Amino acid sequence: MPIREKGYYNWEGELKTSPIKWLPIFVNGIKSVYKKKYSKLLFATCAFPFLIFLVAVYVATKPELKMMTRLVKEIQNDGLLFNTYYTNGFLIFMMVIMGLFAGAELISNDLKFKSFTFYLSRPLSRLDYVKGKFSIVLFYLLAFTLVPGLLLIIAKIIFSGEFSVSLNILLAAIIFPIVISLFLGSLSIMLSSLSSNSRFAMVMIFVVYVMSNGIAQMFHGIFKNTSFLFLSFDSNIRNFGKFVFGTQGEFYTHGFVAGCILVGLTILFFAIIMMRIKRVEV
Amino acid sequence: MESNIVLKAESLSKWYGNILGISEISLEIAPGVQGLLGPNGAGKSTFLKIATGQLKQNLGKMTLFGEPVYNNHRLFSRVGFCPEYDCYYKDVTGWEFILFLAKLHDYKGKEAADMAASALERVGMRENENKLISAYSLGMRQRLKVAASIVHNPDLLVLDEPLRAVDPLWRVKIIKLIKQFEKEGKTVIVSSHILPEIEAMTNNITLIHQGKIFAHGDIQEVRSLIDKHPHQVSIVCVNPRLLAEKLIRSDYVLNVHFNNNGNNVVIETNNRDSFFDSLLKIILETGLEIEEMTSPDDNLQAVFDYLIGK
């Protein structure tokens, strides 16, 4: 009978483990999304609004150029600049597409290929798993919202030659994209967790987003009450933007309420995700 | 010895709706190789999934290394699990997959690469490591699963049907690998419904059928406990009738019959020790030459068939 007693069984210390257990999931996921077909095309398309606004910020400091006058007029102050940038329809649409592209397969593929076994049999909690997956889609959403926003601030400082951005605008330019990215990211991950068919998740992300707007506009048109616009994800994002950046506009509803709705929905989506993940039995 | 127990199950039960998975299973497993044997649907995979935290039991307790299993993910740095079914992404290479799993165990950089290389080497997958998993054959994917379960050098290895679809050469190698783990002091729980596989790996078996444990222990001890099923001994000799005549009068010889060719007698006895003592005396007394002696039912198949009432 071989001797099986090992010295380390008597060791009473604690093994040092990484506090960010989900980091390998994040790194692996970033690379996987980057390697996908059409990823570079999507990234270039998402960067397009930033490039336009970068030129506009430059042109705004050179009135003699008389170019892009309409856009330059809309970004006369910082609040208008960032509100126009962050809530323009094209950017919001591209963020929905990014959430779909980066997020739809994250959990649905694990359901399809029964890969939960490999995650759950590692020293990784289900919450770590969700954090790892969510961080992937959050990374790409912030990469095309928060990062360009900060770059626009830097560009404005460089082109105007002075630090003219107020602290409020700076904070708003950071908080707004984070809230919107959390919302859109949690929506895509939640829909991804509902089915093993990633195409279903992709379609649902798009349909839910578009239909919310359609339903809100329909009720608004019938009842002429702006409160129905709270049903629209798109409208809530725009109104929250107006609230955060201190601007007003057509069909403005309570921006603070819109923000609370977005935060509330984000929490709800996370709760659904955790419920789904905890119920997964392999 | 209590402190030597790696896995302890106490009155474990799990059901899926109205379907019973396992019922009232109590089991202790010490270091070494433990075979878990049962037909398809017996409850082996359910038991192993509970042991590795994949499923939560409905009743009872399961502990590994003295700690409860479910939701105790810290424990899994010491556990390696090879599941029964395919479960990985098809659009990554074998190397990328194993390296990723090594990193999930907190190994970084070169150390993770070395662990991955070692695991793939042990299962003979290094030459195919840069191919996509979707291009692997079934046997290669099975070997990759074994690599995934050993990459982090676990103390407890749980292998659910590890030899399924593996070619004969690599069956032998994987069995050797399992025995090597035993020599290294690790605990290995191997499940299979193919009896020769388990017999080749270990003498310690647990038989499961319809969610319950039928027997647990050394295969010889389990066999000897089945008193109501006599042992068979087949003897080929020059004069089998003389041998039969001498033996038939003994109380512990229950039945004697001859094979068609007439030179082979099969004796059924309920007391092997007494039988062999008598046989020796008869051989010395009569000078009878024995050409061959075997026990046709002294194997796992017979034990299993007896227990499940075939």
XYZ file of C-alpha atoms in Angstrom, chain A residues 2-6 8-9 14-29 31-32 35 105-106 109-110 113-126 128-129 133 278 280-282, chain B residues 4 14 16 31-32 49 52-56 65 70-71 73-79 81 83 85-92 96-97 100-101 103-106 108 145 148-149 151-152 155 182-186:
102
model
C 1.712 3.246 -1.059
C 2.064 5.981 1.513
C -0.364 8.740 0.677
C 0.156 11.105 3.573
C 1.390 14.409 2.167
C 0.921 19.963 2.695
C -2.308 18.556 4.065
C -4.518 30.265 2.790
C -3.725 30.111 -0.869
C -3.484 33.531 -2.453
C -5.933 33.797 -5.307
C -6.622 36.553 -7.764
C -9.415 38.938 -6.680
C -10.590 39.219 -10.290
C -11.338 35.589 -11.008
C -13.338 36.474 -14.095
C -10.429 38.262 -15.789
C -9.561 35.297 -18.062
C -13.189 35.222 -19.258
C -12.983 38.941 -20.020
C -9.652 38.738 -21.882
C -10.720 35.670 -23.815
C -14.038 37.259 -24.716
C -10.215 38.551 -28.281
C -13.122 36.390 -29.502
C -11.699 38.038 -34.217
C -23.658 34.898 -28.164
C -21.932 35.264 -24.817
C -23.340 29.814 -26.866
C -22.545 28.389 -23.447
C -22.456 23.987 -26.324
C -23.156 23.073 -22.668
C -19.977 24.874 -21.671
C -21.287 25.768 -18.223
C -19.738 22.572 -16.982
C -16.272 23.874 -17.655
C -16.949 27.163 -15.894
C -18.841 25.740 -12.935
C -16.241 23.068 -12.236
C -13.566 25.762 -11.831
C -12.952 27.945 -8.761
C -15.400 30.490 -10.146
C -18.787 31.482 -8.767
C -21.815 31.997 -11.002
C -17.939 35.703 -11.419
C -19.132 34.068 -14.604
C -19.378 37.838 -19.622
C -28.498 30.013 -11.006
C -28.808 26.330 -15.151
C -28.349 22.672 -14.451
C -25.854 20.826 -16.546
C -8.383 10.095 4.876
C -31.748 13.965 -6.384
C -35.717 15.645 -11.811
C -7.513 8.169 -2.017
C -6.985 5.742 -4.873
C -22.353 16.124 -11.080
C -18.436 18.383 -8.638
C -20.940 21.095 -7.787
C -22.757 21.070 -11.120
C -26.033 20.050 -9.525
C -27.558 20.629 -6.148
C -12.107 17.192 1.622
C -22.443 23.106 -3.763
C -21.607 26.789 -4.314
C -16.258 27.167 -5.850
C -13.030 27.609 -3.898
C -12.954 23.827 -3.574
C -12.756 23.293 -7.303
C -9.139 24.308 -7.544
C -8.518 20.801 -6.165
C -11.051 19.010 -8.361
C -13.982 17.006 -13.836
C -17.928 15.316 -18.147
C -20.784 14.866 -23.030
C -19.025 17.284 -25.355
C -19.029 20.800 -23.972
C -16.660 23.294 -25.527
C -16.550 25.953 -28.164
C -15.897 24.567 -31.587
C -14.255 27.693 -33.026
C -11.164 27.721 -30.819
C -6.453 28.015 -26.728
C -9.110 26.040 -24.882
C -7.953 29.359 -21.085
C -8.900 26.723 -18.519
C -5.880 30.665 -16.591
C -9.261 30.169 -14.937
C -7.299 28.396 -12.203
C -5.195 31.505 -11.642
C -0.577 33.083 -15.524
C -11.730 16.644 -22.128
C -9.091 19.864 -19.467
C -9.683 17.952 -16.250
C -4.497 20.821 -16.534
C -4.496 22.297 -13.027
C -6.106 16.256 -6.053
C -3.138 6.837 -8.145
C 0.599 6.374 -7.595
C 0.931 10.150 -7.195
C -1.462 9.930 -4.271
C -4.457 11.434 -6.046
